[in-house]
XYZ file of N, CA and C in Angstrom:
207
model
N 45.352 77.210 -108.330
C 46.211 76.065 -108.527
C 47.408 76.218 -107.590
N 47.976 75.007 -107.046
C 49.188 75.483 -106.120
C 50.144 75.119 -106.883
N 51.620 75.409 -106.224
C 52.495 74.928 -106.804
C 52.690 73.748 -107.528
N 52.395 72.671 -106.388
C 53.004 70.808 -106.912
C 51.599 70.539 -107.940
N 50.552 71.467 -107.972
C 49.876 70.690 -109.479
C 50.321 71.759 -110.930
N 50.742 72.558 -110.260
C 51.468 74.071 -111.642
C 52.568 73.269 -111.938
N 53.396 72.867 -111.152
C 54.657 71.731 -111.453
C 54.249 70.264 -112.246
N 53.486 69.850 -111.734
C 53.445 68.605 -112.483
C 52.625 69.176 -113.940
N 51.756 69.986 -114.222
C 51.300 70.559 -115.475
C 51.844 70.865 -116.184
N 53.140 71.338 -115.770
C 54.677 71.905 -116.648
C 55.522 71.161 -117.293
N 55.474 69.636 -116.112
C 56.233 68.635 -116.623
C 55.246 68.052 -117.813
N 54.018 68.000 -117.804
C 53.252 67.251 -118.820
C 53.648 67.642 -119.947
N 53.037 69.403 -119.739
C 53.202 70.145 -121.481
C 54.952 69.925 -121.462
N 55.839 70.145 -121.033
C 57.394 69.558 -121.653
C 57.311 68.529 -122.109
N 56.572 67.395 -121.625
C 56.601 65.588 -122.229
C 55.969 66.254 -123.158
N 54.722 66.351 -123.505
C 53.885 66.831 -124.670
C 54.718 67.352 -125.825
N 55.446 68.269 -125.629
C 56.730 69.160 -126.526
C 57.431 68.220 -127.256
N 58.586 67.347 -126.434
C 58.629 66.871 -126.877
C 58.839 65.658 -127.351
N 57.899 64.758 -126.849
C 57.214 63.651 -128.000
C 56.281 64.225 -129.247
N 55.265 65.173 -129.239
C 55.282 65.104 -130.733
C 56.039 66.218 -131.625
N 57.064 66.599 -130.511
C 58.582 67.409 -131.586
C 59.680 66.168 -132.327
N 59.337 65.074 -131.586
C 60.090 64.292 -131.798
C 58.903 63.396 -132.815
N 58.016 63.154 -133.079
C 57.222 62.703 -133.951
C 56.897 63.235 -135.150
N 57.329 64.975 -135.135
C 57.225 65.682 -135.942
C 58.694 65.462 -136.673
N 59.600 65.626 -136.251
C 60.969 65.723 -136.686
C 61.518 64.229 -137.323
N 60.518 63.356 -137.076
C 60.240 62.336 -137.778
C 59.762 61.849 -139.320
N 58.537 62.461 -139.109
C 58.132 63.200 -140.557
C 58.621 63.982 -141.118
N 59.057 64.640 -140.989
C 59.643 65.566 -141.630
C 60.948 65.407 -142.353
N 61.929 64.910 -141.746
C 62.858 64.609 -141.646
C 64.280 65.909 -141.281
N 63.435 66.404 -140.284
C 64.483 67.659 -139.395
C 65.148 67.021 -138.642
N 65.804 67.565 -137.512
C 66.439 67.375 -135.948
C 65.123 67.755 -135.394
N 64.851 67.054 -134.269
C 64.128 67.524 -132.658
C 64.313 68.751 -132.540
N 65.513 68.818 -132.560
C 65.670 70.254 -131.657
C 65.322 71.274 -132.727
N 65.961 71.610 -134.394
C 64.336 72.409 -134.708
C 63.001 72.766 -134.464
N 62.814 71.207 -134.111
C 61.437 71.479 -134.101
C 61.256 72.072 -132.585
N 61.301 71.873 -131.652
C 60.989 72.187 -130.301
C 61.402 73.799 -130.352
N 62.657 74.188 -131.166
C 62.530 75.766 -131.095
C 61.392 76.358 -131.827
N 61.484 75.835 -133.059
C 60.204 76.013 -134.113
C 58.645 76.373 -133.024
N 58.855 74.914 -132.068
C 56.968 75.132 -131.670
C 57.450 75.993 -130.670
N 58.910 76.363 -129.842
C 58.706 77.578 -128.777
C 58.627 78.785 -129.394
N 58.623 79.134 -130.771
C 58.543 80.131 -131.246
C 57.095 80.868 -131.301
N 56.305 79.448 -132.138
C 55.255 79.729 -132.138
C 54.437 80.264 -130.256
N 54.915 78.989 -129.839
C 54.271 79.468 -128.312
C 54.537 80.809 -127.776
N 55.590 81.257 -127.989
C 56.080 82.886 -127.449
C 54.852 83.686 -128.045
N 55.153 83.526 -129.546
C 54.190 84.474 -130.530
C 53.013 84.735 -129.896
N 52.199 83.293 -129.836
C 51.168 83.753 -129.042
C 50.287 83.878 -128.005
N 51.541 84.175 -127.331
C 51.825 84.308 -125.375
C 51.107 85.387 -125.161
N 50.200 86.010 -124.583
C 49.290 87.121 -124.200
C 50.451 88.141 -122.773
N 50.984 87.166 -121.849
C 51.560 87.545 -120.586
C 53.496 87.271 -121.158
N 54.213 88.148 -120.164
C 55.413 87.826 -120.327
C 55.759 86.628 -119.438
N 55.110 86.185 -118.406
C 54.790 85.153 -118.106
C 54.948 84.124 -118.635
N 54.110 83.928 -119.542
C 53.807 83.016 -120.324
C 54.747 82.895 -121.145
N 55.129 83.835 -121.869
C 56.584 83.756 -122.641
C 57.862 83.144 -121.906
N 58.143 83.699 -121.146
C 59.044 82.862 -119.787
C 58.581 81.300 -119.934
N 57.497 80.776 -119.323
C 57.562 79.757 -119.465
C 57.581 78.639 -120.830
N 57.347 79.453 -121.855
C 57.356 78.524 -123.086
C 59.074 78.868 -123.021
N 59.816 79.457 -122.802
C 61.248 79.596 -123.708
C 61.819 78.212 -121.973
N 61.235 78.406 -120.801
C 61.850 77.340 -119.921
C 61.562 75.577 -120.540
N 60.266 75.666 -120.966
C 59.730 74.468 -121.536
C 60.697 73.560 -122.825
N 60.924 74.926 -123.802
C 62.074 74.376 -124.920
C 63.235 74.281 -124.150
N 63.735 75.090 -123.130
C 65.315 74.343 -122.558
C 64.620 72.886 -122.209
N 64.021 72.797 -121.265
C 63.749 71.317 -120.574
C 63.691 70.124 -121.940
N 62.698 70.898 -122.861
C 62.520 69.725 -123.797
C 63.767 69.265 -124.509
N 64.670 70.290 -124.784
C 66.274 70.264 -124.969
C 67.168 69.202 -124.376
N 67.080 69.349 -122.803
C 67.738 68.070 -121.884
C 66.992 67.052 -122.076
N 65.510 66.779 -122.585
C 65.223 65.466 -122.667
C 65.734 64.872 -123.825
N 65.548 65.686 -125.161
C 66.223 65.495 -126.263
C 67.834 64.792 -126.177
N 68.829 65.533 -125.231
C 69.531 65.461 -124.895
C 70.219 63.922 -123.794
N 69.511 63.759 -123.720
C 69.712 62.239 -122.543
C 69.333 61.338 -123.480
């Protein structure tokens, strides 16, 4: 995979985050931003690479500024 399709895959799963963090936090009746730490938690947990951990904790900032705007 090169960069500009690893980039646009990143931006998806962040949209993905959160709209249904924000669909969740709906139901529920939390804040967003619970929830988006809530599912980066889970995602860390079960991150195999530190890699991967890195990118789920970049994914909850981003989903944060969308929350945020």
């Amino acid at each position: 995979m090169n960069a500009r399709l690893a980039v646009k895959e990143n931006e998806i799963q962040v949209r993905n985050l959160f709209n249904s963090s924000v669909e969740l936090a709906e139901r529920k009746g939390i804040s967003v931003e619970e929830v988006i730490d809530f599912k980066v938690k889970i995602g860390i947990k079960f991150s195999k690479t530190e890699s991967q951990k890195a990118a789920w904790e970049l994914r909850g900032e981003q989903a944060k500024e969308l929350n945020s705007k």
